[in-house]
Structures are given as structure tokens and as C-alpha cells.
Amino acid sequence: MIPISRRGAARWALPAEPARPAVDVLIPSAGRASALAVTLAGLAAQDDPTFRVVVSDQSDDGAAAVDPAVQAMVRVLRAQGRPVEVVAHLPRRGMAEQRQFLLEQAGAPRVLFLDDDVWLEPGALARLDAALTEAACGFVGYAVQGLSYLADVRPHERTTFEPWGPDGVRPERIRRGSPGFDRWPLHNAANLAHEAAERGLSDDDRLAYRIAWVGGCVLFDRQALEAAGGFDFWPRLPVAHAGEDVAAQWRVMETAGGAGVLPSGAVHLEAPTTIVDRRVEATDVVFGRSQAGPDGSDTERGEKDERHPEPDSGAEAPGRHRLSRDQGGHPRLGARVGSR
């Protein structure tokens, strides 16, 4: 039997030197201790690869450091041989700065940016890690699934699903208005769960597909992310902004490529957002308000803004991240700007 890196209960009380992490799991968090505990519980169910956890807590009351459920899961992870750090990081300077802070704490060759309201099924991290090795690109990600939408089948939102071909994942330029941008509805609701079922995929399959971006659970090659600048654009943004993860992914995609992975092993807890002011879109600041048109040329956006498509379809587009359930949208919409 091949040994796993997770220490089981029989070894929890034994002294052990944690193995060097292959992945640093970076979790931005603020004011959602109960959801964070569930996220950590999902990590505790992962066998491999070796990983370390860093939580950047921007709760005003430092809840992550004292919440009983969070601390219980921290103790479990440490007993399993997983180093865990919960770091108070105040004052708040915006999500881009928080993500850059987390990236600067990392030392492993790969970093998983995981939102504090996402549960990973057992084995999900190992599959995602294997997918990145196979794709040999800048990042791969699981689009988070809203399981309350399992009965809401939307084939019209999956028409742009396109697996990467035999040549593998390649660099790609995505901008608002470019053909690749039109893939954003793929990650609404429980679309990927339906896509995986219709394709007859097994739990262990790792189908890389083309994306506009991935929110909530993204595994980067750290060197590729840092070479693209990481989130170093944060000083150019106001504290209240959205879409910083999209901007970082688009920069990596241009140089090293990026892909989604099906089936997705990530479940969104469907907790309300804690970021309510989304008027500033990071992609507009980083890349300018001129966006690539369908022919690949730069063009100014006209009166019709894709953040507010007509008719309302529950769009997952930058700047339009969450809709109420009666609008039929996924509770995690758009760029999915992290722990809210």
C-alpha cells in the first residue's frame, strides 16, 4: 500500500516532523468563522499531496483565532501533519492586497487559493494537483458548485464548454468582449455537475477545459503566478473592488495558460457575500476600460455593459457577482473575489 501524507488517528499523539509542503493552501477570510471551519474540514479530508495552510484573517474581532469550530479543525490538521497558520491581517486594504499578502507567505512550488466558503470533497486536492502536472500550465481550477441548483439544468449555459485538445493547455488572451469571455456562464449554478454527468465522467477523471476564469478554488504554479506579477496591482485599486482574481488569472493565462478541471470537487457553501460595494472592477483598472472585441482588437465598451446583460440570466460576469435566488443566478457569481 502506498503511504499517504495524512497522519491517521493512530498517529496523532506521536511526535513527527511535518513533511515539506508541495502546496501552500492560501485562504483569505473575514467574518465567516463557521464557513471557514467547514472549509478547513474539507482540507482535513485530503490525503495527498503534502500541504500547509495559511489563513489571512481580516475579521474585526479576530474570530478565526478563537472560534471553537475553527480551532478544532486547526488542531485536527496539525495532528494530521499539516502545518497551519492563522494570521491576523489588518487593516483591510482590499482583496487584491490580501491575496498578495498570502502569496508572499508562500514557499511551496504550488499555491491553492481557496475561498473560506468552499468545501473540497475527499481526493479533490490530489486530482487538482495531478491535473496541473498533466496540463503543465500556469493554473488549473475547480469551479465551485451550488448544489442547491442540482435540479436546475441549464444546457444553454454550457454551449461554450470546450475541452483542451491533444496539444494541451496553451496561453490565451481573455478580455471582456473577446470570444473566450463568453464562457463565463459555464460556472453558474450546478452547470459543471450536469456537464460531468452527461459526459459520463468518473470521479477520478481530470478533463481540462477552456475557461474565462475560475473563482473560489484555483491551484497555481507559484513561479508562473509570481512571474505574471501576482496581485501587485493592488495599490492601484480602492479598498472596495471586485475581480482581482480574474485580473491575476488573465495575466497568467497570457503567458502560461490556465484551465478548468472537470469534474469539479469544490462545493460552494452558498453563504452571503460580505463584499457589497463592487463598483470598481479590477480588470478595468489593470487592463484599462478598452477591452478586446470579438475580432481580437481593442474596443471601448459601449452603452451595453456585459455586467448587466439583457435579459437578466443570472450572469457570472465581472462586477456582477451575486444575485438573489429569485433571479435564478448562482449565489457565487462573476469574478468571485474571494472570502467575503
CSV table of C-alpha atoms in Angstrom, one decimal, residues 15 18 32 74 77-78 84 103 167 216 238 247 269 271 276 301 316-317 338:
chain,number,residue,atom,x,y,z
A,15,PRO,CA,5.9,13.2,17.5
A,18,PRO,CA,5.8,17.7,9.1
A,32,ARG,CA,-17.2,33.9,8.4
A,74,VAL,CA,-6.8,23.6,13.1
A,77,LEU,CA,-5.0,19.4,10.6
A,78,ARG,CA,-1.9,19.8,12.8
A,84,VAL,CA,-1.5,25.6,9.8
A,103,LEU,CA,1.2,34.9,-1.8
A,167,ASP,CA,-1.9,19.7,-27.8
A,216,GLY,CA,-13.0,30.2,-5.5
A,238,PRO,CA,-9.6,51.3,-3.9
A,247,ALA,CA,-7.2,40.1,-13.4
A,269,LEU,CA,-21.4,26.8,0.8
A,271,ALA,CA,-23.1,31.9,2.2
A,276,VAL,CA,-21.3,44.6,-1.1
A,301,ARG,CA,-17.3,49.3,-24.2
A,316,GLU,CA,-21.5,35.2,-13.9
A,317,ALA,CA,-19.6,38.2,-15.2
A,338,GLY,CA,-12.6,35.7,-2.6
